[in-house]
XYZ file of C-alpha atoms in Angstrom:
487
model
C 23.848 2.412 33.330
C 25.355 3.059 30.094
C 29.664 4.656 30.818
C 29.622 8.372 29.446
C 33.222 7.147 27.813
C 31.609 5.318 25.715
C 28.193 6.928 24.183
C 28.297 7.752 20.527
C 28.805 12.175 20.620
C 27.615 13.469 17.190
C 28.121 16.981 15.697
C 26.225 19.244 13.372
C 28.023 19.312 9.928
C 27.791 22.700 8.239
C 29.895 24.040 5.242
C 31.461 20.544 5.105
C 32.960 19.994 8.299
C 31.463 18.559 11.555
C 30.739 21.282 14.195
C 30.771 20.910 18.479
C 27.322 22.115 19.726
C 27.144 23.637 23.343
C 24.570 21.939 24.377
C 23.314 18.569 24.030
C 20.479 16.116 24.928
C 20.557 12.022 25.187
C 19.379 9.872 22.899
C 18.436 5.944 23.640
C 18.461 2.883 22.038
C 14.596 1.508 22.443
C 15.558 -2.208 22.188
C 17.150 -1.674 25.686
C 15.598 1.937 27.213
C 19.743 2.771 27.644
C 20.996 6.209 27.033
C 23.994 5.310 23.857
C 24.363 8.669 22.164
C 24.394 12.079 22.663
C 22.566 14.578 19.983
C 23.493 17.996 19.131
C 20.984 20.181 21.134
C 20.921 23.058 18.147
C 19.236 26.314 18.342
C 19.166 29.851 16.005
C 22.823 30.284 16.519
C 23.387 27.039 14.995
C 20.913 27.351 11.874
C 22.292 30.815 11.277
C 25.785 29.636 10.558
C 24.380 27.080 8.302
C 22.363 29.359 6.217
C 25.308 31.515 5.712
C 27.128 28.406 4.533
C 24.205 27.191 2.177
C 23.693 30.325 0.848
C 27.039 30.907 0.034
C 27.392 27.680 -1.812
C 24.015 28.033 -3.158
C 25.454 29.960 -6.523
C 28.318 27.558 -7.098
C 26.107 24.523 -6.840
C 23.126 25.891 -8.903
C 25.464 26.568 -11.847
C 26.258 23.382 -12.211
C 24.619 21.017 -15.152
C 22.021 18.569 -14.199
C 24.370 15.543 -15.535
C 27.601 16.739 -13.288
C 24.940 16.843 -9.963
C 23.558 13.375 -11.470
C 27.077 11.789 -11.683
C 27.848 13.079 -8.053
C 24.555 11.912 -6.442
C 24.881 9.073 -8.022
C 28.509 8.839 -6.263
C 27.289 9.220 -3.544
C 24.317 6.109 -3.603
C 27.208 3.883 -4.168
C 28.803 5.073 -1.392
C 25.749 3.819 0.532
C 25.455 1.226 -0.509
C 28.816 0.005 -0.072
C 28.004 0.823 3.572
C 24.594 -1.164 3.417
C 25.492 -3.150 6.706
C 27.132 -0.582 8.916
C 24.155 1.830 8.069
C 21.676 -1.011 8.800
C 23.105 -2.426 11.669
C 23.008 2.070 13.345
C 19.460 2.361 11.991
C 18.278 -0.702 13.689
C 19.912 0.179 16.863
C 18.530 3.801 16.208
C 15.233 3.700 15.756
C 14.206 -0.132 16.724
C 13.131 -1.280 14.220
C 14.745 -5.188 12.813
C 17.643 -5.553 11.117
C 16.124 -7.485 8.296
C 14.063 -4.452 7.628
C 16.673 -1.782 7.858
C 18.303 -3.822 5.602
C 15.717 -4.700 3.251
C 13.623 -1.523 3.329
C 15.114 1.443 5.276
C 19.154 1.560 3.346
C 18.714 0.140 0.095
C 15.637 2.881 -0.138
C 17.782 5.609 1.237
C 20.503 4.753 -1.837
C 17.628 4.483 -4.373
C 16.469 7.526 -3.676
C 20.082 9.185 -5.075
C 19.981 6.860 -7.866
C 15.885 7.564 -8.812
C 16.164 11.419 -8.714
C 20.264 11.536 -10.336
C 18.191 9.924 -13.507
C 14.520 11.665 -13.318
C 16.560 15.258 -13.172
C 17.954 14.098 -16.906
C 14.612 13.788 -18.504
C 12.552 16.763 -17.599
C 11.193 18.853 -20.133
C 9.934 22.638 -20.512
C 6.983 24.296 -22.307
C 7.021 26.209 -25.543
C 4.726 27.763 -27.532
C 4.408 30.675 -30.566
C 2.567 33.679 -31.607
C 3.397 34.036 -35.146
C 0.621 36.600 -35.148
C 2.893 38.836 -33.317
C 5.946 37.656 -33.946
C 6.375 36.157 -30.297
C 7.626 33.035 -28.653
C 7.207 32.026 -25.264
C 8.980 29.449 -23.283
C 9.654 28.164 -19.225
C 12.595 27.689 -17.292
C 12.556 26.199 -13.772
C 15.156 27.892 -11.528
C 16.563 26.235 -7.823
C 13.917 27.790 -5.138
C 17.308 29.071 -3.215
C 18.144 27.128 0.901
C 15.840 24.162 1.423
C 14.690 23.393 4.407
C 14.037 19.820 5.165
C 12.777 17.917 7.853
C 12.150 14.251 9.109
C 10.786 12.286 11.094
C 12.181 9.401 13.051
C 10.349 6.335 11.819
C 11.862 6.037 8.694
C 14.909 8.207 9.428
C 17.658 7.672 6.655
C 14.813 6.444 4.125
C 12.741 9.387 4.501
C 15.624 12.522 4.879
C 17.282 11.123 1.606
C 13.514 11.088 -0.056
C 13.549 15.428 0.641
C 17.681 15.919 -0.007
C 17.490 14.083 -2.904
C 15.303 16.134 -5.023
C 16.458 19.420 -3.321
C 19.917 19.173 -4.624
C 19.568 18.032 -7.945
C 16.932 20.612 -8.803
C 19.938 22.368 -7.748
C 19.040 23.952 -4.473
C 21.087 23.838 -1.216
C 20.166 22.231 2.114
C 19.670 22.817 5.324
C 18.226 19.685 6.989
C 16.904 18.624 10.344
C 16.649 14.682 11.658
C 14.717 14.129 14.323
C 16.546 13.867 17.309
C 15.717 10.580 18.789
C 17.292 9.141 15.202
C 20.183 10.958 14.137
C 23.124 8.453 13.703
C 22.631 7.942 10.198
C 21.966 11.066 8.874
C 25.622 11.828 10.893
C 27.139 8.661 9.129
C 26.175 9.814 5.485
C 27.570 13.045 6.368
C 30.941 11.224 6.317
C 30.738 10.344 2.801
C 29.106 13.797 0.733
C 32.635 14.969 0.741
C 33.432 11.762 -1.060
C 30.853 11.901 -3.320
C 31.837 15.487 -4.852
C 28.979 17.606 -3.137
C 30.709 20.974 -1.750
C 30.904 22.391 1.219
C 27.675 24.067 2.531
C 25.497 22.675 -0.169
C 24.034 19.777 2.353
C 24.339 20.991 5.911
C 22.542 18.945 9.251
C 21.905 20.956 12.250
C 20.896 18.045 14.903
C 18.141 18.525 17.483
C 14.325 19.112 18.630
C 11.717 20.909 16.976
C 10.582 23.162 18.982
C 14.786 24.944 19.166
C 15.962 23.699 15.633
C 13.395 23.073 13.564
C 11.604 26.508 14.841
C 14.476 28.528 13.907
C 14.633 26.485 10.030
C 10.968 27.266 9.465
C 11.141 30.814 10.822
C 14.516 32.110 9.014
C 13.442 34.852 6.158
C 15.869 33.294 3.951
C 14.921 29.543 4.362
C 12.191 30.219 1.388
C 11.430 26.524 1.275
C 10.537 23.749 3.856
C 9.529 20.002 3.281
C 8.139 18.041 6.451
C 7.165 14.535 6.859
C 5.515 14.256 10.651
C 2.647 14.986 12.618
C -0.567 17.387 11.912
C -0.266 19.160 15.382
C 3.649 20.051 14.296
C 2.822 20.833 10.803
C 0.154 23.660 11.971
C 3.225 25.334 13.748
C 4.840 25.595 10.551
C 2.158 26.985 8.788
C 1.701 29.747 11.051
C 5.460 30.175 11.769
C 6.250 30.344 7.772
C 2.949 32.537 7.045
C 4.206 35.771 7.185
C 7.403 35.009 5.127
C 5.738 32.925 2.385
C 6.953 30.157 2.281
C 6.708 27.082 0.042
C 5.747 24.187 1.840
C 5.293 20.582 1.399
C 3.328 18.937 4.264
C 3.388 15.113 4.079
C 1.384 14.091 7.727
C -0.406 11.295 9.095
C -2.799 9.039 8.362
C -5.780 6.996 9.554
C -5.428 4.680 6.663
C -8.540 2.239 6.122
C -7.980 -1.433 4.305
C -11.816 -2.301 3.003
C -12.113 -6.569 2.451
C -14.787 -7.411 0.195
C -16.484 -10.868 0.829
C -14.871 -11.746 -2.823
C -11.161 -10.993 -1.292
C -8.654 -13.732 -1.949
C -7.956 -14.219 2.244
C -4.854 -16.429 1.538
C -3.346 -12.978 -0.166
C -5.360 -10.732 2.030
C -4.635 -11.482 5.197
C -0.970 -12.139 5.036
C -0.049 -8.761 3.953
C -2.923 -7.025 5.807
C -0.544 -8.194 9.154
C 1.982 -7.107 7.452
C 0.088 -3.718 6.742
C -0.910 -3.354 10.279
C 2.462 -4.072 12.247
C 5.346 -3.323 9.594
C 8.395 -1.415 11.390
C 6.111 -1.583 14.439
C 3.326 -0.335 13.140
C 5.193 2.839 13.388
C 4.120 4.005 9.246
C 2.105 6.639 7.956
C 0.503 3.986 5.611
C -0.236 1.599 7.964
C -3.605 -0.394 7.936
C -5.560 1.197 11.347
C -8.695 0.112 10.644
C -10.094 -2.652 8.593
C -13.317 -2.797 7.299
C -14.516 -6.695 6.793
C -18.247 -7.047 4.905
C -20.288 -9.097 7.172
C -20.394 -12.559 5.288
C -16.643 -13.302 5.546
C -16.065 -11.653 9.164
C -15.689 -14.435 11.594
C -13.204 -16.060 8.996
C -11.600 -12.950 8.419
C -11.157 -12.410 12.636
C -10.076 -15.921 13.653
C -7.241 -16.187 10.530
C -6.832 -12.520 11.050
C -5.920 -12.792 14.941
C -3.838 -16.624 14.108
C -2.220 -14.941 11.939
C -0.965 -11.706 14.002
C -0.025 -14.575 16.668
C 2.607 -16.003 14.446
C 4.492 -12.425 14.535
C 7.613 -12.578 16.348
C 8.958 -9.417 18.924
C 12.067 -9.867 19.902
C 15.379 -8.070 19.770
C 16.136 -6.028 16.459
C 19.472 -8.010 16.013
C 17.428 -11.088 16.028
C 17.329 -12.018 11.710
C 14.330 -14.155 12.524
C 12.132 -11.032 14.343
C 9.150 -9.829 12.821
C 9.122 -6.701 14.897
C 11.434 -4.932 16.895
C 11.610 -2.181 19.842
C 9.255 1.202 19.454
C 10.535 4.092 19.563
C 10.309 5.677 23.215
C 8.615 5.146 26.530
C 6.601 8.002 26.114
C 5.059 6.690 22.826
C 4.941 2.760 24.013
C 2.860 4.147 26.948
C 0.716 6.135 24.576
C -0.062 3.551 22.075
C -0.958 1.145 25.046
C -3.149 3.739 26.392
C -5.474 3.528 23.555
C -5.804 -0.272 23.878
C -6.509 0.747 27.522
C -9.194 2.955 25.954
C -10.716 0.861 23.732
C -11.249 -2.083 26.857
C -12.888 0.653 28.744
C -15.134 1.855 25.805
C -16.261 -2.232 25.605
C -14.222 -3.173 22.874
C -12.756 -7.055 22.497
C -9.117 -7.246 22.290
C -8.474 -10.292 20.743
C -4.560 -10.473 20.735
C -1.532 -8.586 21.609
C -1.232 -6.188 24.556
C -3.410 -7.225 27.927
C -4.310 -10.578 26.389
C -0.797 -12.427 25.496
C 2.424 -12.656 27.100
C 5.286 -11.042 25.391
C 8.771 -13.006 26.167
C 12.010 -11.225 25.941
C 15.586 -11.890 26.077
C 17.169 -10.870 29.683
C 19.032 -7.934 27.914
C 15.605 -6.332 26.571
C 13.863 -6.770 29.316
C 13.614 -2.649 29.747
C 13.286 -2.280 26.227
C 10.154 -0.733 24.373
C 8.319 -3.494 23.025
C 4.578 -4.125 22.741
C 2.735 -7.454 20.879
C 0.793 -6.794 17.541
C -2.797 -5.997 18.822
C -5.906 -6.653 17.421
C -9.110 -5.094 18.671
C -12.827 -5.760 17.597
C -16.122 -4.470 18.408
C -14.949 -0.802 18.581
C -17.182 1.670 17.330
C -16.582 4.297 14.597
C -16.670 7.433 16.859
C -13.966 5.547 19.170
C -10.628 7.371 19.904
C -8.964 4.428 18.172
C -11.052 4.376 15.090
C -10.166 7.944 14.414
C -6.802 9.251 16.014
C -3.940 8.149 14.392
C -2.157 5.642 16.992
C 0.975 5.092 15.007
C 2.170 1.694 16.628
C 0.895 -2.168 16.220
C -2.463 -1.504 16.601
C -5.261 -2.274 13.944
C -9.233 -2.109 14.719
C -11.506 -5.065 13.205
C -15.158 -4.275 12.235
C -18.094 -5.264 10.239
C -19.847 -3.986 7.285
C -22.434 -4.555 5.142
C -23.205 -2.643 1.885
C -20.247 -0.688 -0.488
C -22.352 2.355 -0.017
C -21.897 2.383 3.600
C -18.392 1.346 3.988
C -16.793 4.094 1.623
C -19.031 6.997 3.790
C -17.152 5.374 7.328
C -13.818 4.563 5.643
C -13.849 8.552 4.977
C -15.132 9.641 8.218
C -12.117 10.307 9.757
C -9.794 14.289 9.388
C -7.026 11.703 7.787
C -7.072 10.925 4.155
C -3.486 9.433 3.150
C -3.493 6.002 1.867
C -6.354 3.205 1.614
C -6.469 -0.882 0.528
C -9.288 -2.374 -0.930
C -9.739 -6.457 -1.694
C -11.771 -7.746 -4.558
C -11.799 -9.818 -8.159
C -14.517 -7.317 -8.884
C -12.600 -5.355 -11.077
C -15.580 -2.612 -11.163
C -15.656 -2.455 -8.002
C -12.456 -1.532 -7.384
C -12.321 1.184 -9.932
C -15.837 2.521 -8.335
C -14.471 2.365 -4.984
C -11.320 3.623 -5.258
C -12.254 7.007 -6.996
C -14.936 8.133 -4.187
C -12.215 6.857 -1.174
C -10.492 10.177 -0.046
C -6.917 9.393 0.127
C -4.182 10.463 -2.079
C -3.052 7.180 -2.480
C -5.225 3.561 -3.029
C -3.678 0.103 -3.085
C -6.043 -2.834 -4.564
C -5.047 -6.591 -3.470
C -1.757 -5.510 -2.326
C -0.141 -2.787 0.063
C 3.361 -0.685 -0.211
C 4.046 -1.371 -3.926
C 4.897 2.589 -4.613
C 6.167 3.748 -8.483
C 8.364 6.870 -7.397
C 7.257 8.887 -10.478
C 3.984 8.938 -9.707
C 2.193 11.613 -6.600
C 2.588 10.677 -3.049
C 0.969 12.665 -0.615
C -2.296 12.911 0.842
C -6.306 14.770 1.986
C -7.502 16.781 4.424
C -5.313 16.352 7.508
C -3.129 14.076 6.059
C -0.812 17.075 4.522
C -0.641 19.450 1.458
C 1.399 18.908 -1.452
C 2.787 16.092 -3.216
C 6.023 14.089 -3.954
C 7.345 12.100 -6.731
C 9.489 12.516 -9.954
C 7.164 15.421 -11.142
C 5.981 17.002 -8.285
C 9.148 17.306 -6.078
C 10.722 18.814 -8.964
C 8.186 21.334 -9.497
C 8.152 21.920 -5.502
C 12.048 22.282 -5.322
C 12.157 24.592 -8.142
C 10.129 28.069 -9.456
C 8.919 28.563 -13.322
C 9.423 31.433 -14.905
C 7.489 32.242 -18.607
C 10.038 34.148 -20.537
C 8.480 35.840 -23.881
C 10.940 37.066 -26.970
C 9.492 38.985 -29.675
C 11.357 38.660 -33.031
């Protein structure tokens, strides 16, 4: 049992100070199922105090040039990244996931993210145009939206609540933004340093806690005109019909189903490397994760074996451990529910070829109650399967067979999803063919996770509405107006 003296107590920070709560729930660190910090349980009382603080700081901060917010956020990235180790070493502990990739992936992102939109906020441009007929020009301005509100999920926590702030304040709006609760500490840590980067009071306030107390009363306050979300379909239809009758803007980014399609003219010494990696990076536990591979009949068994040999060499172990491949998952709840579906797919007659069931997972004595679960690879599993078409989110992928390219892009789109997809060939026709008929909003060819932040991210169908990038978050975070002057 973990000494109450000692767990980690965070507060809500609003108008630029850090706030009790009254109420507050446990949060625990997965590598070792132990209760280590407690979370701000926050509710409408809490979000009201905050919009009064962002909207009072809303005018103040909106006035301001785009270079002085550029020079601040870009303050504050440095101050991140000065911090690179503490903030990896709380993210790690956090959320699960290894060091090495907090490190690598989940920080120096979060930092980036300052940096990318301080500089794209210089370059925009607006529209112009004359009537000399009538003796009439027209032109558009883009104005802040007004209180943002934001909220993330806990897979990517720091990474992905930076990717929303960022563009929110330096289109010049303020903030009101919600972490999830089961990873909170580093959203709390960079509230420590906004002060020190120049941002005012009440232009970037958290409010800690669940979604169904905190981030109903964000998405349902008449002045919160805005909300971006990064989660799960079932929670993003609450917010639609929760923000419907006040209008909202709303950027949806969701989940995913995401298909990886190898073509018997892959390179496999490229392809199956980073399809593992694809399949069980941070767990597994990524909306652009590989789910289900698609492997055309001639190179299958070659494919499998290397595939599964491959997946073996992946090391679990503690998230301190440098040398780990992957770490803890996030919760009980969720290990049992990924496992389920492996439990699922053995009763439906599927082979499980590695991972969970099949191989023995060895832990050190201190992680023994931890969350963790071997990458698991299942074959024979048919398309209508539970695990061929609900999104799992752990490290789980599903191996099967095809034949013709006509067939293969009609079952890699027969799912609700349509977020990301991969496709393997040296047929450079092919992949053009294939990758304009795939429904996903993004396509990666003979390579995964290389993402150009000026260009759209988002995704189809059930996989969200809206999208993000240079462009488009600007255009989300802001309004246009068409202003005409006859002279």
């Amino acid at each position: 049992m973990t000494d109450p003296k000692t767990l980690l107590v965070l507060e809500n920070f609003i108008n630029g100070k850090f706030v009790p709560c009254s109420s507050y729930i446990d949060s625990y660190d997965p590598s070792t199922g132990d209760v280590y910090c407690r979370v701000p349980d926050s509710g409408k009382e809490e979000v009201e105090v905050a919009v009064t603080a962002a909207r009072d700081a809303f005018l103040g901060w909106s006035s301001k040039s785009y270079q002085e917010r550029s020079q601040i956020m870009n303050k504050l990235a440095d101050l991140i990244e000065h911090d690179l180790e503490a903030f990896a070493q709380a993210e790690s502990k956090d959320q699960g996931k290894t060091i090495t990739f907090a490190r690598t992936v989940d920080i120096p992102r979060a930092a980036y993210n300052f940096r990318f939109f301080a500089s794209s906020i210089l370059h925009h441009t607006t529209e112009c145009t004359q009537m000399d007929h009538m003796d009439c020009m027209h032109y558009t301005v883009r104005t802040p939206v007004g209180i943002a509100g934001l909220i993330s999920p806990w897979n990517l926590p720091l990474y992905l609540l930076t990717w929303k702030i960022a563009p929110a304040i330096a289109s010049g709006n303020t903030v009101i933004a919600k972490p999830s609760e089961m990873t909170s500490v580093t959203a709390w840590m960079m509230c420590k340093l906004l002060g020190r980067a120049g941002i005012p009071p009440g232009v970037v306030n958290i409010v800690f806690g669940t979604g169904p107390k905190a981030g109903e009363a964000v998405v349902s306050h008449p002045e919160v005109p805005l909300i971006s979300f990064t989660g799960s379909t079932l929670t993003a239809q609450r917010i639609r019909e929760r923000s419907a009758p006040h209008w909202k803007k709303l950027s949806l980014e969701l989940g995913g189903k995401n298909p990886a399609i190898i073509f018997e003219d892959a390179n496999l010494d490229q392809c199956i490397p980073t399809t593992v990696r694809s399949s069980f990076a941070n767990q597994g536990e990524i909306c652009l994760c590989t789910s289900r591979i698609f492997v055309q009949r001639s190179i299958y068994n070659e494919f499998l074996k290397r595939f599964v040999e491959e997946a073996r060499k992946w090391k679990v172990g503690s998230p301190s451990d440098p040398t780990a491949n992957m770490g803890a998952l996030i919760s009980k709840q969720h290990l049992e529910k990924v496992k389920n579906y492996v439990k699922k797919a053995r009763a439906e007659g599927a082979r499980i070829l590695c991972g969970e069931g099949v191989d023995s997972l060895a832990l050190p004595a201190g992680n023994q109650n931890g969350y963790f679960m071997l990458p698991t690879v299942i074959a024979e599993v048919k398309d209508e399967s539970c695990c061929m078409q609900e999104e799992i989110f752990g490290p789980v992928t599903c191996v099967v067979l095809f034949d013709t390219e006509e067939e293969v892009i009609k079952r890699a789109n027969g799912v609700k999803y349509g977020l990301a997809a991969t496709i393997w060939s040296s047929n450079v026709g092919r992949v053009h063919r294939v990758a304009k008929r795939l429904q996903a909003g993004l396509v990666w060819t003979n390579c995964w996770l290389v993402r150009e932040l000026n260009l759209p991210f988002g995704g189809m169908k059930a996989s969200g509405t809206g999208r993000e990038g240079a462009k488009e978050s600007y255009e989300f975070f802001t309004e246009v107006k068409t202003i005409t002057i006859k002279h």
